[in-house]
Amino acid sequence: QELGDSRSWEVASLNACVAAHVDAGASLKAVEVARSGAEGFRLVGDEFAYAQSLDVLSAALSAGMDFTEAIQVGQEAVSLYKKLGQKRHEARCLNRLAQVLHLSREPGSAMEMCQTAVTTS
């Protein structure tokens, strides 16, 4: 995706909006906004924007301490990044998922995810 692509800007705006809700302590609203954004990108059929929005949703879920769904949604984003050949995004998402696994007290899985992130990039 080119920087000038409108969906790239839409994803960046979604990320900023979700981050603002998280920073304000409104993690439920952040998840709601992220979920709505992801659904919108899924409906228009832009797989890259959809993967990015799933990544944003996963981060919002993690901020709301819903680690199980955060990991599930993040893994869906990783699969899409892999399918699209977006190695940098895939590695970044894997790294974030490793942090989520660490927070959810799964250090073995976190280490595995870190190793996968390193070998992906």
CSV table of C-alpha atoms in Angstrom, one decimal:
chain,number,residue,atom,x,y,z
A,1,GLN,CA,0.0,0.0,0.0
A,2,GLU,CA,1.3,3.4,-0.9
A,3,LEU,CA,1.5,6.1,1.7
A,4,GLY,CA,-1.0,8.2,-0.2
A,5,ASP,CA,-3.6,5.4,-0.3
A,6,SER,CA,-6.7,6.6,1.5
A,7,ARG,CA,-7.2,3.4,3.4
A,8,SER,CA,-3.7,3.7,4.8
A,9,TRP,CA,-4.8,7.0,6.3
A,10,GLU,CA,-8.1,5.5,7.5
A,11,VAL,CA,-6.2,2.7,9.3
A,12,ALA,CA,-3.8,5.3,10.9
A,13,SER,CA,-6.9,7.3,12.0
A,14,LEU,CA,-8.5,4.2,13.5
A,15,ASN,CA,-5.3,3.4,15.4
A,16,ALA,CA,-5.1,7.0,16.7
A,17,CYS,CA,-8.7,7.0,17.8
A,18,VAL,CA,-8.4,3.6,19.5
A,19,ALA,CA,-5.1,4.7,21.2
A,20,ALA,CA,-6.9,7.9,22.5
A,21,HIS,CA,-9.6,5.8,24.1
A,22,VAL,CA,-7.1,3.4,25.7
A,23,ASP,CA,-5.1,6.4,27.0
A,24,ALA,CA,-8.3,7.8,28.5
A,25,GLY,CA,-9.0,4.6,30.3
A,26,ALA,CA,-11.9,3.7,28.1
A,27,SER,CA,-10.7,0.3,26.9
A,28,LEU,CA,-14.3,-1.0,26.2
A,29,LYS,CA,-14.9,1.9,23.9
A,30,ALA,CA,-11.5,1.3,22.3
A,31,VAL,CA,-12.5,-2.3,21.6
A,32,GLU,CA,-15.9,-1.2,20.2
A,33,VAL,CA,-14.3,1.4,17.8
A,34,ALA,CA,-11.6,-1.1,16.7
A,35,ARG,CA,-14.1,-3.9,16.1
A,36,SER,CA,-16.3,-1.6,14.0
A,37,GLY,CA,-13.3,-0.4,12.0
A,38,ALA,CA,-12.1,-3.9,11.4
A,39,GLU,CA,-15.6,-4.9,10.2
A,40,GLY,CA,-15.7,-2.0,7.8
A,41,PHE,CA,-12.3,-2.9,6.2
A,42,ARG,CA,-13.4,-6.6,6.0
A,43,LEU,CA,-16.6,-5.5,4.1
A,44,VAL,CA,-14.7,-3.4,1.6
A,45,GLY,CA,-12.4,-6.3,0.9
A,46,ASP,CA,-9.1,-4.6,1.5
A,47,GLU,CA,-7.1,-7.4,3.0
A,48,PHE,CA,-4.1,-5.3,4.0
A,49,ALA,CA,-6.2,-2.7,5.7
A,50,TYR,CA,-8.3,-5.5,7.4
A,51,ALA,CA,-5.1,-7.1,8.7
A,52,GLN,CA,-3.9,-3.8,10.1
A,53,SER,CA,-7.3,-3.1,11.7
A,54,LEU,CA,-7.2,-6.6,13.3
A,55,ASP,CA,-3.8,-5.7,14.6
A,56,VAL,CA,-5.3,-2.5,16.2
A,57,LEU,CA,-8.2,-4.5,17.6
A,58,SER,CA,-5.8,-7.1,19.1
A,59,ALA,CA,-3.9,-4.2,20.8
A,60,ALA,CA,-7.2,-2.8,22.1
A,61,LEU,CA,-8.3,-6.1,23.5
A,62,SER,CA,-4.9,-6.5,25.2
A,63,ALA,CA,-5.3,-3.1,26.8
A,64,GLY,CA,-8.7,-4.2,28.1
A,65,MET,CA,-7.0,-7.4,29.5
A,66,ASP,CA,-8.9,-9.7,27.2
A,67,PHE,CA,-5.7,-11.6,26.4
A,68,THR,CA,-7.4,-14.7,24.9
A,69,GLU,CA,-9.2,-12.8,22.2
A,70,ALA,CA,-6.3,-10.4,21.7
A,71,ILE,CA,-4.1,-13.4,20.8
A,72,GLN,CA,-6.8,-15.0,18.6
A,73,VAL,CA,-7.4,-11.7,16.7
A,74,GLY,CA,-3.6,-11.0,16.5
A,75,GLN,CA,-3.0,-14.4,15.0
A,76,GLU,CA,-5.6,-13.8,12.4
A,77,ALA,CA,-3.7,-10.5,11.5
A,78,VAL,CA,-0.4,-12.4,11.4
A,79,SER,CA,-2.0,-15.0,8.9
A,80,LEU,CA,-3.2,-12.2,6.7
A,81,TYR,CA,0.2,-10.4,6.8
A,82,LYS,CA,1.9,-13.7,5.9
A,83,LYS,CA,-0.5,-14.3,3.0
A,84,LEU,CA,0.1,-10.8,1.7
A,85,GLY,CA,3.9,-11.0,2.0
A,86,GLN,CA,4.0,-8.2,4.6
A,87,LYS,CA,6.9,-9.5,6.6
A,88,ARG,CA,7.6,-6.3,8.5
A,89,HIS,CA,4.0,-6.1,9.7
A,90,GLU,CA,4.0,-9.8,10.4
A,91,ALA,CA,7.1,-9.6,12.6
A,92,ARG,CA,5.9,-6.5,14.4
A,93,CYS,CA,2.5,-8.2,15.2
A,94,LEU,CA,4.3,-11.3,16.4
A,95,ASN,CA,6.4,-9.3,18.7
A,96,ARG,CA,3.3,-7.6,20.1
A,97,LEU,CA,1.6,-10.9,20.6
A,98,ALA,CA,4.7,-12.2,22.5
A,99,GLN,CA,4.2,-9.3,24.9
A,100,VAL,CA,0.6,-10.2,25.3
A,101,LEU,CA,1.5,-13.8,26.0
A,102,HIS,CA,4.0,-12.6,28.6
A,103,LEU,CA,1.4,-10.5,30.2
A,104,SER,CA,-1.0,-13.4,30.3
A,105,ARG,CA,1.6,-15.4,32.2
A,106,GLU,CA,2.5,-17.7,29.3
A,107,PRO,CA,6.3,-17.2,29.1
A,108,GLY,CA,7.1,-20.3,27.1
A,109,SER,CA,4.6,-19.3,24.4
A,110,ALA,CA,5.9,-15.8,24.5
A,111,MET,CA,9.5,-17.0,23.9
A,112,GLU,CA,8.3,-19.1,20.9
A,113,MET,CA,6.5,-16.1,19.5
A,114,CYS,CA,9.6,-13.9,19.9
A,115,GLN,CA,11.7,-16.5,18.1
A,116,THR,CA,9.2,-16.6,15.2
A,117,ALA,CA,9.2,-12.8,15.0
A,118,VAL,CA,13.0,-12.7,14.8
A,119,THR,CA,13.1,-15.3,12.1
A,120,THR,CA,10.3,-13.6,10.1
A,121,SER,CA,12.0,-10.2,9.9
